[in-house]
Short mmCIF file of N, CA and C in Angstrom, two decimals:
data_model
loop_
_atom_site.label_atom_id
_atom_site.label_comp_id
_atom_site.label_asym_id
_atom_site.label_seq_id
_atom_site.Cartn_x
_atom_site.Cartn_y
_atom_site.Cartn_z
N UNK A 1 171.56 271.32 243.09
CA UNK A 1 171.60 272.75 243.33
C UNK A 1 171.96 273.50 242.05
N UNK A 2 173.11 273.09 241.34
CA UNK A 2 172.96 273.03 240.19
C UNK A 2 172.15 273.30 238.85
N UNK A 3 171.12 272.44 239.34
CA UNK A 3 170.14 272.70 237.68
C UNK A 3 169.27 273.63 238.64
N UNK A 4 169.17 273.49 239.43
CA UNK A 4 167.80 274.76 239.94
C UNK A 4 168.59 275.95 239.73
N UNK A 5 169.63 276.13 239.87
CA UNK A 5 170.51 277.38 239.39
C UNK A 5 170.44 277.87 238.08
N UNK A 6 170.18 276.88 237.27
CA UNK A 6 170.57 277.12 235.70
C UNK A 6 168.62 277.41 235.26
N UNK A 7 167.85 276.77 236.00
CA UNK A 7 166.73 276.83 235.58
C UNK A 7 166.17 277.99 235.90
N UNK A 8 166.72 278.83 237.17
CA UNK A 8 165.87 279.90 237.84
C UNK A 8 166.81 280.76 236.58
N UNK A 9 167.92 280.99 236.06
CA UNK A 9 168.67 282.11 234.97
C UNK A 9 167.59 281.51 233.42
N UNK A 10 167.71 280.28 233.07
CA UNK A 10 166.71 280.42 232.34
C UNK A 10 165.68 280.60 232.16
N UNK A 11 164.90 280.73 233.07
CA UNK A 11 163.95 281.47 233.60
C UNK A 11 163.44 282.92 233.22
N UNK A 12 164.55 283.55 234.16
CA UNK A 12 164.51 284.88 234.04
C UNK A 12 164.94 285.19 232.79
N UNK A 13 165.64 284.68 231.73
CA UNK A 13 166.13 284.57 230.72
C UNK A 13 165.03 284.68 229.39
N UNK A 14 163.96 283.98 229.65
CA UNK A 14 163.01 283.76 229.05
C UNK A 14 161.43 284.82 229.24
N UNK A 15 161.73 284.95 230.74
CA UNK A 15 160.76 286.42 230.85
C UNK A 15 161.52 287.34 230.68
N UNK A 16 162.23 288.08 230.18
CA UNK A 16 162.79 289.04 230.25
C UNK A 16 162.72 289.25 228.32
N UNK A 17 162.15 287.94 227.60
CA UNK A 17 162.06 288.15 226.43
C UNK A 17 160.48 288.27 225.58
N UNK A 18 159.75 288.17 226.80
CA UNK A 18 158.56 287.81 226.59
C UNK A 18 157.76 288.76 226.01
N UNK A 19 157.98 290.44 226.63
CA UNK A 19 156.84 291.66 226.16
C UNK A 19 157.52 291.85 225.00
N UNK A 20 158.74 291.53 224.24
CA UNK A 20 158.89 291.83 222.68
C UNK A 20 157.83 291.00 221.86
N UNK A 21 158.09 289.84 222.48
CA UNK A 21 156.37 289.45 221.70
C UNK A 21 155.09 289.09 221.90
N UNK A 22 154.73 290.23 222.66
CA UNK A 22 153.91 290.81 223.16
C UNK A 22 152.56 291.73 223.57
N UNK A 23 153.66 292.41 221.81
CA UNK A 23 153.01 294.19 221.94
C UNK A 23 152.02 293.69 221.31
N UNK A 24 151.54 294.81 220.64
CA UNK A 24 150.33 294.94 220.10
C UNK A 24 150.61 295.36 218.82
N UNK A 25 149.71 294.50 217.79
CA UNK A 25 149.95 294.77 216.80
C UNK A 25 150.02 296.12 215.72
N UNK A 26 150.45 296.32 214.72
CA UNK A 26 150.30 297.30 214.07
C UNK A 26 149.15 297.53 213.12
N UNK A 27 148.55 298.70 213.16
CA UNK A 27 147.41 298.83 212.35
C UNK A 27 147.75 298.43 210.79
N UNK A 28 146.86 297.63 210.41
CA UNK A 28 146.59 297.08 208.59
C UNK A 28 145.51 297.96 207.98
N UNK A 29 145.22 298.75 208.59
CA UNK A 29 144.20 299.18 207.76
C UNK A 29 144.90 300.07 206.88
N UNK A 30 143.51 300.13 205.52
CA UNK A 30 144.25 300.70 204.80
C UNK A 30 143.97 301.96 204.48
N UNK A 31 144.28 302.86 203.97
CA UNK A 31 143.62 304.50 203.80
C UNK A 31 142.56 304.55 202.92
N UNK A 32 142.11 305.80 203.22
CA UNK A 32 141.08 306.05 202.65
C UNK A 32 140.65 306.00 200.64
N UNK A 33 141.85 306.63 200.48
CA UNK A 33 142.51 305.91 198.98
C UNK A 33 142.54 304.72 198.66
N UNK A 34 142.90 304.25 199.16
CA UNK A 34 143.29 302.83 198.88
C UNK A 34 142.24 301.97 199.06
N UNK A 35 141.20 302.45 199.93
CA UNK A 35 139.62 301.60 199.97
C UNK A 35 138.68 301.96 198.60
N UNK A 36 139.08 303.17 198.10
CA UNK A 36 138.11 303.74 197.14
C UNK A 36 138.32 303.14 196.35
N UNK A 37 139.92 303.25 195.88
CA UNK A 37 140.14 302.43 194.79
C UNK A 37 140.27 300.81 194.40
N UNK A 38 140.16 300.21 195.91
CA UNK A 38 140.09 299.32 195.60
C UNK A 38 138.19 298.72 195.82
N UNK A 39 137.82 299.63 195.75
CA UNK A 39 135.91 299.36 196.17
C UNK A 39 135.78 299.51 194.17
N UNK A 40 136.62 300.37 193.92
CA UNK A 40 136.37 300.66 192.81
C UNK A 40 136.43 299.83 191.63
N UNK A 41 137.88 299.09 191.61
CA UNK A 41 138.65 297.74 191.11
C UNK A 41 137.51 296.15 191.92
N UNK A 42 137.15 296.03 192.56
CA UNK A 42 136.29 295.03 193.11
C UNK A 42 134.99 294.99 191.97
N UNK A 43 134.30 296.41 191.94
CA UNK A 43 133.03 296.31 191.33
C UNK A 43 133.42 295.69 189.92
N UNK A 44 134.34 296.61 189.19
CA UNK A 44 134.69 296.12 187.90
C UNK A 44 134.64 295.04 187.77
N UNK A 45 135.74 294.34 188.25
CA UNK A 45 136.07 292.76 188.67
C UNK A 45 135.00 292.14 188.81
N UNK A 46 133.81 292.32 190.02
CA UNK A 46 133.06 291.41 189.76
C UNK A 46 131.98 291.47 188.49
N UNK A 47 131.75 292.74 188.26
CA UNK A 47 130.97 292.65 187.06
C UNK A 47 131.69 292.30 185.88
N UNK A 48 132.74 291.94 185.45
CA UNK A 48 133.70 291.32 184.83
C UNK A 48 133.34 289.61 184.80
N UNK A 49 133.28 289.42 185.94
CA UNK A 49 133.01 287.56 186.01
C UNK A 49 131.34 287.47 185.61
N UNK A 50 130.89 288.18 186.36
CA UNK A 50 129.23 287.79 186.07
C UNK A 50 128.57 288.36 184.40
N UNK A 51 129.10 288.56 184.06
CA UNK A 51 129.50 289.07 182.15
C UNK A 51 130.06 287.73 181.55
N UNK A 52 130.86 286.99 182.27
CA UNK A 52 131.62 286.07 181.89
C UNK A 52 132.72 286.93 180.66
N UNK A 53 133.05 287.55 181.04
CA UNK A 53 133.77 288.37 180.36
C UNK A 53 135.42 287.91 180.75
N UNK A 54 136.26 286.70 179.59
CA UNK A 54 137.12 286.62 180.23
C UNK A 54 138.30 287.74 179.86
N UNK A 55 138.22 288.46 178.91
CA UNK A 55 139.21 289.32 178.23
C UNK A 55 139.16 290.44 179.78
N UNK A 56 138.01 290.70 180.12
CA UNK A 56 138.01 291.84 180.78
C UNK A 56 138.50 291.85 182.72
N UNK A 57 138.29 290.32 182.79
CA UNK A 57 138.80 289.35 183.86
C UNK A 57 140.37 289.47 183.73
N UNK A 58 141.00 288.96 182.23
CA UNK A 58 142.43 288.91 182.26
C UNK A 58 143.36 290.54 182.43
N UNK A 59 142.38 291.21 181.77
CA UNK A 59 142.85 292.53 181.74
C UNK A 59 142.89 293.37 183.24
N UNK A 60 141.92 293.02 184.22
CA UNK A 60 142.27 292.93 185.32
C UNK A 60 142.99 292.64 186.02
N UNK A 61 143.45 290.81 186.17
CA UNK A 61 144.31 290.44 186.79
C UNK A 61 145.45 290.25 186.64
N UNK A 62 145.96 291.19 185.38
CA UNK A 62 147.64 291.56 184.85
C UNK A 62 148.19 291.66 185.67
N UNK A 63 149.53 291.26 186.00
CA UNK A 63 150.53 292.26 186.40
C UNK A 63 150.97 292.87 185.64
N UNK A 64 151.43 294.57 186.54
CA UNK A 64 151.43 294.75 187.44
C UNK A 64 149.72 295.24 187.60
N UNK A 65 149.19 295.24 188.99
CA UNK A 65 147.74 295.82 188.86
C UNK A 65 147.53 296.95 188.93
N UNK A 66 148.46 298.08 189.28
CA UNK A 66 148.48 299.22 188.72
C UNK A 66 148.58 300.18 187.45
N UNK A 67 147.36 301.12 186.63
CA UNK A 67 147.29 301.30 185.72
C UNK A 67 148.56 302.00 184.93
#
């Protein structure tokens, strides 16, 4: 009687924790800024590799990547 006691509290114990992880996630997207400039930084970049351009590759992938 015992463990069915302890099992029905852990139980409820365990649903009662469940919709915290649950919800729904938070939007990742990113703004409208932040697509331009990075549509912008992409093109470079790849026309950077297909140049075989490694100076212009490294100069890219510096930290920090902001100018």
């Amino acid at each position: 009687m015992m463990k069915l006691a302890s099992c029905i509290v852990l139980t409820a114990a365990l649903m009662s924790i469940i919709p915290a992880f649950a919800q729904a996630p938070k939007s990742t997207a990113a703004s409208a800024a932040v697509q331009k400039e990075f549509s912008s930084f992409i093109t470079r970049f790849r026309a950077a590799l297909k140049a075989n351009d490694a100076a212009a590759v490294a100069g890219l992938a510096k930290l920090p990547f902001s100018e």
